[in-house]
Short mmCIF file of C-alpha atoms in Angstrom, two decimals:
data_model
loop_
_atom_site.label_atom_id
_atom_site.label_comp_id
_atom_site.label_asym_id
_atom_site.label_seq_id
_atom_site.Cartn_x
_atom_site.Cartn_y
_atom_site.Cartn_z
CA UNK A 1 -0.88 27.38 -4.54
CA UNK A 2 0.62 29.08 -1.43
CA UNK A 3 -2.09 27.71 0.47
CA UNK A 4 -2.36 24.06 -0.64
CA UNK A 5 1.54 23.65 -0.25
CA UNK A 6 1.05 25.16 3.92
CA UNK A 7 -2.04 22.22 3.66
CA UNK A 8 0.67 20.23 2.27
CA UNK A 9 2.95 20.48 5.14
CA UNK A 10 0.37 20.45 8.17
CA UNK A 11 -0.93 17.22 6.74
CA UNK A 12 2.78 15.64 6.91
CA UNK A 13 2.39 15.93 11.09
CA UNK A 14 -0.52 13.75 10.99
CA UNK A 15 1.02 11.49 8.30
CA UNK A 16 4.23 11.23 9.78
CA UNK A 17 2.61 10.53 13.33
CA UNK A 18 0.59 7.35 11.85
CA UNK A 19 3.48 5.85 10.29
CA UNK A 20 5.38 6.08 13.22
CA UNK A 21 2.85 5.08 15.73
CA UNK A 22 1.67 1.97 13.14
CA UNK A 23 6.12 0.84 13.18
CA UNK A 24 6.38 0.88 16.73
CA UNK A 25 3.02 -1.20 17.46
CA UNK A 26 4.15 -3.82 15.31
CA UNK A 27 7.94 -3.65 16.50
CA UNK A 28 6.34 -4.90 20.17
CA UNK A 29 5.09 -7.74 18.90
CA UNK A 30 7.81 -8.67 17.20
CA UNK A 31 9.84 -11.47 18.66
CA UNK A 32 13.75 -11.56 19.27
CA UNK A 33 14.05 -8.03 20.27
CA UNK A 34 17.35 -6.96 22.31
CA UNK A 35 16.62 -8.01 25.50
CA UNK A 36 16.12 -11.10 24.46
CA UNK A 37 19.06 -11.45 21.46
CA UNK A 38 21.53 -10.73 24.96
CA UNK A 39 19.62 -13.34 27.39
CA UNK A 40 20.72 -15.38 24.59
CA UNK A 41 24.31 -14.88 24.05
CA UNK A 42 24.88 -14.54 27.39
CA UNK A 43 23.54 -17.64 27.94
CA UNK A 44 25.51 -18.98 25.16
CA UNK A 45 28.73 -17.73 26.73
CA UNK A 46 28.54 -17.88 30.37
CA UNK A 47 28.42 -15.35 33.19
CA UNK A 48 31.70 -14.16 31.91
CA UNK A 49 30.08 -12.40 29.01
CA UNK A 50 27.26 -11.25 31.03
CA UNK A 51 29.82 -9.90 33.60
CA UNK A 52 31.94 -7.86 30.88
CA UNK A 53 28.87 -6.42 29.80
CA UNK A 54 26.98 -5.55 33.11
CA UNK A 55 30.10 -3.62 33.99
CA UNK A 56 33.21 -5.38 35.45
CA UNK A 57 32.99 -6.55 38.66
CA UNK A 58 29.19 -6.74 39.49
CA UNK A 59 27.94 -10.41 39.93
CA UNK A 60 24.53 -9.61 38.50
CA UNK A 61 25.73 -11.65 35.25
CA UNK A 62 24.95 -14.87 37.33
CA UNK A 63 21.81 -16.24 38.75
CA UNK A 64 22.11 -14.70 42.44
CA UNK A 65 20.51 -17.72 44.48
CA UNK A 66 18.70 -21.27 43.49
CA UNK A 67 15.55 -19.43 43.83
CA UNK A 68 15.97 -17.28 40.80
CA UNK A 69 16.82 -20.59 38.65
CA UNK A 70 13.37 -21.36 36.90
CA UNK A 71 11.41 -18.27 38.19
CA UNK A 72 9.10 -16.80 35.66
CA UNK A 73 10.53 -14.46 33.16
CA UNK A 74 8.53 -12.21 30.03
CA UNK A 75 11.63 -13.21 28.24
CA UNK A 76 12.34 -16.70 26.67
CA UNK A 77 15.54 -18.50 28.11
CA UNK A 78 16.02 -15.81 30.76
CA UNK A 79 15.03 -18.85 33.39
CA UNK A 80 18.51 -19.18 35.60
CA UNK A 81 19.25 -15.09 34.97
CA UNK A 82 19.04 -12.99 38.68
CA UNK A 83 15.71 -10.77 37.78
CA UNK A 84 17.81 -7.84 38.80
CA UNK A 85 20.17 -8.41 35.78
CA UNK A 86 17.00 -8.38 33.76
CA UNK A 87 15.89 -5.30 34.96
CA UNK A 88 18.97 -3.82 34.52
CA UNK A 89 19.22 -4.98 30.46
CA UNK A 90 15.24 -3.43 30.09
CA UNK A 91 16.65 -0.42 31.03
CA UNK A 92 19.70 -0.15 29.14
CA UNK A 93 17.36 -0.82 25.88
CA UNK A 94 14.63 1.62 27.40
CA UNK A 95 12.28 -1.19 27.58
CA UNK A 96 11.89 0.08 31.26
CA UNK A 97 8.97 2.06 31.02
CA UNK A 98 5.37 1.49 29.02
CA UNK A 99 5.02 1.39 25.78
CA UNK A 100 2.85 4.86 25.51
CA UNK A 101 5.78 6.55 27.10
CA UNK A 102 8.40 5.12 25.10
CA UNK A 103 6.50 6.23 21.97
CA UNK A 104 5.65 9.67 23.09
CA UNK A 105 9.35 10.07 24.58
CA UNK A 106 10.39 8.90 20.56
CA UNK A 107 7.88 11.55 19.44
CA UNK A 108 9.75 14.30 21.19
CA UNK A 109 13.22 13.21 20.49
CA UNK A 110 12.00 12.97 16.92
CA UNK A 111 10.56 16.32 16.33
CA UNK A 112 14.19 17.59 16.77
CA UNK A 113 16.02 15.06 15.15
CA UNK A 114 17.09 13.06 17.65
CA UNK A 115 17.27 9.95 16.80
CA UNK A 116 18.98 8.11 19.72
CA UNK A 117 21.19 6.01 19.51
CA UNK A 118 22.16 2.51 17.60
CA UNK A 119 22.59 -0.54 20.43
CA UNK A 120 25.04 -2.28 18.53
CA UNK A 121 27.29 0.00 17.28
CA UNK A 122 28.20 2.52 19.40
CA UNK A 123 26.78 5.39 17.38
CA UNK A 124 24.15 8.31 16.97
CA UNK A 125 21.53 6.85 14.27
CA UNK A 126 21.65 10.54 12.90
CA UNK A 127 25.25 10.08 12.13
CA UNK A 128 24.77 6.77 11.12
CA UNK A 129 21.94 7.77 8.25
CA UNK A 130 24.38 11.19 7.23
CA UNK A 131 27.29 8.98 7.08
CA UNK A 132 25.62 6.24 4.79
CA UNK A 133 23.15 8.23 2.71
CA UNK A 134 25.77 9.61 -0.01
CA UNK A 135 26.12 5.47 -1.21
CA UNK A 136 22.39 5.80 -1.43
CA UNK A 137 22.23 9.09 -2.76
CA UNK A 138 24.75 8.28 -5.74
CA UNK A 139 23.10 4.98 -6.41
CA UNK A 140 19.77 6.42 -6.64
CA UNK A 141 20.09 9.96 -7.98
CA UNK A 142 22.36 9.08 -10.80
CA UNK A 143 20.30 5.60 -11.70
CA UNK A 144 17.01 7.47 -11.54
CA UNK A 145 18.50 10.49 -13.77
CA UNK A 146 20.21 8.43 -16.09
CA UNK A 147 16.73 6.34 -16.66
CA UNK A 148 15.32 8.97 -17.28
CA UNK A 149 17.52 10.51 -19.67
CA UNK A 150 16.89 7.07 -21.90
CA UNK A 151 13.63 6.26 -21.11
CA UNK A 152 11.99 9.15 -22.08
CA UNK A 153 13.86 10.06 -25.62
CA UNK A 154 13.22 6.28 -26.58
CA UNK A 155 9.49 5.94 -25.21
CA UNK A 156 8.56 8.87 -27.67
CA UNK A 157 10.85 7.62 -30.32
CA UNK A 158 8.52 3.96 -29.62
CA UNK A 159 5.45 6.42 -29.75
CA UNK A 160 6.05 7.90 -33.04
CA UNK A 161 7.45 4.44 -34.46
CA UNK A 162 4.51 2.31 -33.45
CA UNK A 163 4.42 -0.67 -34.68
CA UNK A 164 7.49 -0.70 -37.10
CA UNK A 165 10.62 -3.28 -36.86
CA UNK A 166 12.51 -0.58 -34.23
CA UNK A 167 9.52 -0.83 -32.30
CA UNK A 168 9.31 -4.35 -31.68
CA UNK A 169 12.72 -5.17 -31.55
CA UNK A 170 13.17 -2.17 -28.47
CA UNK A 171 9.68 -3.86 -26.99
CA UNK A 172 11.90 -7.25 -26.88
CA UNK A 173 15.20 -5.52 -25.04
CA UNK A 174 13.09 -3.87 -22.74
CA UNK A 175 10.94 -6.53 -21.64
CA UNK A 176 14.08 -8.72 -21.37
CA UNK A 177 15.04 -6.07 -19.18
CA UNK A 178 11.98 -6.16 -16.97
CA UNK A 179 12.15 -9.77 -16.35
CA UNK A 180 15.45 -10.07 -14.96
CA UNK A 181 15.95 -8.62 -11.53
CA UNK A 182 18.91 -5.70 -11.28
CA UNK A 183 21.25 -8.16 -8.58
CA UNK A 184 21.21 -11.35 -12.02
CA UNK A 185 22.84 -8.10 -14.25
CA UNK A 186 25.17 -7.49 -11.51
CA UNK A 187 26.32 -10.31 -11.01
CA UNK A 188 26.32 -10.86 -14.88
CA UNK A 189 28.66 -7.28 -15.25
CA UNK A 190 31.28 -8.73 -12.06
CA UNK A 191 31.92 -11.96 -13.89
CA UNK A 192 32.22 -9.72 -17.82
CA UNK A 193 33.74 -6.49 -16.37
CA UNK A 194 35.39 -6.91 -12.77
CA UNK A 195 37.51 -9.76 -13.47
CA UNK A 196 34.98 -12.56 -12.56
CA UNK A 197 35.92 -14.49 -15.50
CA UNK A 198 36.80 -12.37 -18.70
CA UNK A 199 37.82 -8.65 -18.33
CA UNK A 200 39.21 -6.94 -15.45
CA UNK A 201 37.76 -3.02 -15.77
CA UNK A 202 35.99 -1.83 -13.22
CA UNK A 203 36.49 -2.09 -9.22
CA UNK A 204 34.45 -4.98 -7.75
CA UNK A 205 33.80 -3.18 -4.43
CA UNK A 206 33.38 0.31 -2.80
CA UNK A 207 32.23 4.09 -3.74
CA UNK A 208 35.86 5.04 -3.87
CA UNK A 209 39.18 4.08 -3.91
CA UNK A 210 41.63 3.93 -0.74
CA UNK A 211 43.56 6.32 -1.89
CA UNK A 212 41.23 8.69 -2.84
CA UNK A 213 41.80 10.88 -0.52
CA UNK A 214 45.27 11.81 -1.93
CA UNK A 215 44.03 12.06 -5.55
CA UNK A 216 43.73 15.33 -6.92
CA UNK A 217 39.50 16.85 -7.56
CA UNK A 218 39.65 15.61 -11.86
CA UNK A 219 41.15 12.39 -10.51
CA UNK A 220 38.92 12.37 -7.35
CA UNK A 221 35.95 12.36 -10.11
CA UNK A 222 37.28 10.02 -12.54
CA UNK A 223 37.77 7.39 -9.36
CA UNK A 224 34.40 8.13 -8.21
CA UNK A 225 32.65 7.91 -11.78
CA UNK A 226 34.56 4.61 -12.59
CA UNK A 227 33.38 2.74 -9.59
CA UNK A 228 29.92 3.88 -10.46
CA UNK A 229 29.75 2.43 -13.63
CA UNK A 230 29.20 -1.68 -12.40
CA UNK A 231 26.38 -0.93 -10.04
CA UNK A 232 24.79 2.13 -11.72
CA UNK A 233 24.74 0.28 -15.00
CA UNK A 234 22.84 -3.08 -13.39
CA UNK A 235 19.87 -0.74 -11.53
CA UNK A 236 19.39 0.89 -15.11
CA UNK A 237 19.18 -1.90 -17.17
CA UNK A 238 16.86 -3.35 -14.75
CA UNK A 239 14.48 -0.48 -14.18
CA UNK A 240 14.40 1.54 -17.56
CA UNK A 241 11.40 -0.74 -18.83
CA UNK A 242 8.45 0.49 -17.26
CA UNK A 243 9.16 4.00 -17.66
CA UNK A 244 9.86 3.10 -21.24
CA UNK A 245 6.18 2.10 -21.78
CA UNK A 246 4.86 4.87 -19.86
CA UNK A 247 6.20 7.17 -21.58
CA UNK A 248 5.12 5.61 -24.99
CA UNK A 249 2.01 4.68 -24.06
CA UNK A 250 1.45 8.67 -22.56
CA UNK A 251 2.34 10.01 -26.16
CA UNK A 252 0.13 7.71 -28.17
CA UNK A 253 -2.75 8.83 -26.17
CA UNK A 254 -2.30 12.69 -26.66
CA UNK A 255 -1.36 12.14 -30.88
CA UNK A 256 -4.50 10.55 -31.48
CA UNK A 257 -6.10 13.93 -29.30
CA UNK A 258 -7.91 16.52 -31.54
CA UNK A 259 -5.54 19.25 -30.42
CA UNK A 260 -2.63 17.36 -32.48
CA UNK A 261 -4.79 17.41 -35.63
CA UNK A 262 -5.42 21.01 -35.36
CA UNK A 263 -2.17 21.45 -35.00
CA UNK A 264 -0.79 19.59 -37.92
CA UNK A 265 -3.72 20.79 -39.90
CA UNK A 266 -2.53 24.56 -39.39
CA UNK A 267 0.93 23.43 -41.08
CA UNK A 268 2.85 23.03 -37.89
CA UNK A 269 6.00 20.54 -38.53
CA UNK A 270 6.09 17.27 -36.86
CA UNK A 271 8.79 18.14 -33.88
CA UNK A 272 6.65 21.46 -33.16
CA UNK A 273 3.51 19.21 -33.46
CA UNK A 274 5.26 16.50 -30.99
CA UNK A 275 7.69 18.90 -28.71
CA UNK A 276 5.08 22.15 -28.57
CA UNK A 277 2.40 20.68 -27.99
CA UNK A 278 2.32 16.66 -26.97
CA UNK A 279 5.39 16.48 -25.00
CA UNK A 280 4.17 19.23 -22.21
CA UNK A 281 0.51 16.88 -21.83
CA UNK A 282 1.97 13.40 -22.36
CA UNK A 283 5.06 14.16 -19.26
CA UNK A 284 2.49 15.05 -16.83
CA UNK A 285 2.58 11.64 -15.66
CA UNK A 286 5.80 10.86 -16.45
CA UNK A 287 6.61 13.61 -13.86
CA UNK A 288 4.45 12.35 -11.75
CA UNK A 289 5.96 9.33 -10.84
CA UNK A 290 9.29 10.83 -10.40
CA UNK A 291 9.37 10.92 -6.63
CA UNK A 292 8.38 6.92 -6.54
CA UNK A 293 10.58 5.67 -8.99
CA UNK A 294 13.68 7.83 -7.11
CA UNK A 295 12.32 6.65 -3.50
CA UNK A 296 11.76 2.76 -4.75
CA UNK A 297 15.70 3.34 -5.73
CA UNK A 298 16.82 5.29 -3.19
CA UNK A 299 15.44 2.95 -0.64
CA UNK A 300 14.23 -0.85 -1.62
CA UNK A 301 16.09 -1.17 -5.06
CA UNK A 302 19.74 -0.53 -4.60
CA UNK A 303 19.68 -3.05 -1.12
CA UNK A 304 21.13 -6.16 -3.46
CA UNK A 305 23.41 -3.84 -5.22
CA UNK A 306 24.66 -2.54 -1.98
CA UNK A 307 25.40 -6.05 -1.23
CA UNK A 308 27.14 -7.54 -3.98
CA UNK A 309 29.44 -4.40 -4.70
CA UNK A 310 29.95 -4.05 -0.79
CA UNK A 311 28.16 -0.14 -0.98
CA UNK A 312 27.66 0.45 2.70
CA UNK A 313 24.49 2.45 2.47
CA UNK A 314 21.14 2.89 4.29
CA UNK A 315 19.64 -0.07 2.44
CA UNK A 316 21.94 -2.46 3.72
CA UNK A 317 21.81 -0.51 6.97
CA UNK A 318 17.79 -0.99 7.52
CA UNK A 319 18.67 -4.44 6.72
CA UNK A 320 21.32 -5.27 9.10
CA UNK A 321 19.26 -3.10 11.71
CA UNK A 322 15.65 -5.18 11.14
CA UNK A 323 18.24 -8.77 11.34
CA UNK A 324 19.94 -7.52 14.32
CA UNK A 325 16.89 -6.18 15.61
CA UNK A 326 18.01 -2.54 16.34
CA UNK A 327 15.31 -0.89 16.86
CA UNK A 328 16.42 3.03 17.05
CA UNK A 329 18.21 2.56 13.42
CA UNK A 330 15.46 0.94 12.24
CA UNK A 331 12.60 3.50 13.33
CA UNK A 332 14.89 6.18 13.12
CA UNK A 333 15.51 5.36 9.02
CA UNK A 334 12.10 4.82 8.67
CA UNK A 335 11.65 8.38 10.06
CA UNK A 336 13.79 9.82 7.25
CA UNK A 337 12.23 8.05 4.80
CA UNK A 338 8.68 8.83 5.46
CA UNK A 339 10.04 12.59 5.82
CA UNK A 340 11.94 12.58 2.46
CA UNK A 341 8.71 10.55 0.95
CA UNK A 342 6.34 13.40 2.22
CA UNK A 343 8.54 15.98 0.57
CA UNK A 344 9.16 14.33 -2.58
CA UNK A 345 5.10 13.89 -2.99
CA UNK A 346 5.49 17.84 -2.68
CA UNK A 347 7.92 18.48 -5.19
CA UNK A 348 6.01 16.49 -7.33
CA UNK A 349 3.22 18.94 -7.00
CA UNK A 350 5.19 22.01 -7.47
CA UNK A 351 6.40 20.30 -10.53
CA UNK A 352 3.18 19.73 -12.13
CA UNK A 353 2.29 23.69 -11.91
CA UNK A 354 5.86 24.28 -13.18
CA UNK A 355 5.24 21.89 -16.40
CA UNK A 356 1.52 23.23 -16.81
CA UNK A 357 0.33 26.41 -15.30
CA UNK A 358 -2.91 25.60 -15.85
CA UNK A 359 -3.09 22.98 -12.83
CA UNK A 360 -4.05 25.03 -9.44
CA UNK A 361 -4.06 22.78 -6.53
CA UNK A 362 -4.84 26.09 -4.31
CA UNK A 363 -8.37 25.91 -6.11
CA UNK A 364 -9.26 22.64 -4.61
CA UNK A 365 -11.32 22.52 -2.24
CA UNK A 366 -10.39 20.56 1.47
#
C-alpha cells in the first residue's frame, strides 16, 4: 500500500502539469482577454481614463502622433492607441513575454503556491481562494454529509423493501427530486421560508449575520446553522436521488449473492445478515464515489446557490473571474481544484482498504 500511495503522488506531477498546460493553451486563444477588455474601456472613456490608469501625468493614454491612428495592432480596437501604451498594458498583464515562458514562469510560481495576483481586484489569488473557500467548504461538506446520512439508510431500506408501496412511493419523491435542478428549490424555499411570499424564517442572504462577530460561540453556531438551512436544504433535495439508487441498487446485487444465503441458512438474523455481511460489499462503491459527488458540490453545484443566497464563494469567484476574464484567479482556482481532486481520488483509495482489507492496491502491478 505504502508504495502505490508514493505512485499515487508522483503521478499527481504529471497530472497536474497536463491540466495546467491543456488551461493555459486554450486561455490564448480565447478572445477578450485583458489587454483587450482595457483597449476597450479606455476607448469607451477617453484618454482621461487611460491617463488615470497609465499613471498620472504620462500622455501615453493618447495616440502620440497621426501616424499611430490606424497602424496595425494584434489587438481589436487598439487602432488610434500610441503602440507604446500598448506595450506598456502587455506588460502590466505579463503578456510581454512568449507564451512558453509565461507558462513555465506559472509552473514555478505554482510549485510554491504562488499564485500571483488577481488584475481586477487588487489581491493575492491565494488570499482570494482562503478567504472564499469556507462558503464553499460549508456548502459542500455539510450538503455532501447530510446526503449521505439519508441516502444511504433509505437506499437499503428501498433494497430490502423492493417492490412494496414504500418503495414506489420513495422512487416517485426521489425522481421528482432528480428532475428539478437545486437553484428551482431555492428559489421555491426564498418565496415559502425567507419571506418571498408566505413565511419569514430564515435569512435570505449571507453565511452569517453582521453582528456575528459580537455574538457569543452557542449563539455564533446557532447564527451560522440557521443561515445554512435555505441553501443547504435546496443542494440536498436536489442531489440525494442518485445516490439513493446507488445505494439500492448496490444492496440488491450482493442479497441475491450466495454468501447471503449461507449466511441466513446458518441462522444468522436479518440485520447481521444485511449489516455483517452486505453492507461492508454493497458500500464499496458507494464509497467510491465520495470524492466526486463532494468535488461536483464543492465546485460546479453550489455556483447557483452561491448566487441566489449572495454566498460569496469560489464558485461564484471562477465565474466572475472566466466573465471578467482574469486569468491568474481563474488558473490559479483551477490549480486548487485539480490539487484537492488528485487528493480526494487518494483518500478514496485509502478508504477502500479501510472498508475491506482485502483490497491491496500495492499488489498491482505498474
Amino acid at each position: 500500500m505504502t508504495s502505490y500511495l508514493l505512485q499515487r503522488l508522483m503521478l499527481m506531477i504529471p497530472t497536474l502539469f497536463g491540466i495546467m498546460l491543456i488551461s493555459f493553451v486554450i486561455i490564448q486563444f480565447v478572445p477578450g482577454g485583458p489587454v483587450e477588455r482595457m483597449i476597450a474601456e479606455l476607448q469607451g472613456h477617453g484618454g482621461g481614463a487611460t491617463s488615470r490608469f497609465a499613471g498620472g501625468g504620462s500622455d501615453m493614454g493618447a495616440p502620440s502622433s497621426a501616424a499611430s491612428v490606424g497602424e496595425s495592432s494584434a489587438y481589436r480596437g487598439a487602432q488610434g492607441l500610441d503602440p507604446e501604451f500598448i506595450k506598456e498594458l502587455e506588460k502590466l498583464y505579463g503578456f510581454d513575454k512568449p507564451a512558453p515562458e509565461r507558462f513555465w514562469i506559472m509552473l514555478k510560481n505554482y510549485a510554491r503556491f504562488d499564485l500571483g495576483e488577481s488584475y481586477y481586484r487588487d489581491a493575492r489569488v491565494i488570499d482570494l481562494v482562503l478567504e472564499k473557500m469556507p462558503v464553499s467548504i460549508s456548502l459542500g461538506l455539510w450538503s455532501t454529509l447530510i446526503i449521505y446520512l439519508i441516502s444511504i439508510p433509505l437506499g437499503i431500506k428501498k433494497a430490502v423493501r423492493d417492490g412494496s408501496t414504500f418503495d414506489f412511493w420513495t422512487s416517485a419523491v426521489i425522481f421528482i427530486g432528480h428532475a428539478i435542478p437545486a437553484f428551482m428549490f431555492a428559489i421555491l424555499l426564498i418565496v415559502v421560508f425567507a419571506g418571498g411570499r408566505y413565511f419569514d424564517i430564515f435569512p435570505l442572504r449571507g453565511l452569517v449575520s453582521e453582528e456575528w462577530a459580537d455574538l457569543s460561540w452557542p449563539m455564533r453556531i446557532a447564527d451560522y446553522a440557521w443561515h445554512m438551512v435555505l441553501p443547504v436544504s435546496a443542494m440536498v433535495i436536489a442531489g440525494f436521488a442518485s445516490l439513493t439508487l446507488l445505494t439500492k441498487n448496490s444492496f440488491l446485487d450482493e442479497i441475491n449473492k450466495q454468501y447471503v444465503l449461507t449466511a441466513r441458512a446458518k441462522g444468522l438474523s436479518e440485520n447481521q445478515v444485511l449489516y455483517g455481511h452486505v453492507f461492508r460489499n454493497a458500500m464499496l462503491i458507494v464509497i467510491a464515489g465520495f470524492p466526486a459527488a463532494f468535488i461536483s458540490i464543492f465546485f460546479t453545484g453550489a455556483l447557483l446557490i452561491e448566487v441566489i443566497f449572495s454566498l460569496d464563494g469560489l464558485g461564484l469567484l471562477g465565474y466572475e473571474s472566466v466573465i471578467n476574464r482574469d486569468y491568474p484567479v481563474v488558473l490559479g482556482t483551477l490549480y486548487i481544484y485539480a490539487l484537492i481532486g488528485l487528493i480526494m481520488t487518494l483518500v478514496r483509495d485509502v478508504t477502500y482498504v479501510l472498508v475491506d482489507p482485502r483490497i491491496d492496491f500495492g499488489g498491482r502491478t505498474a
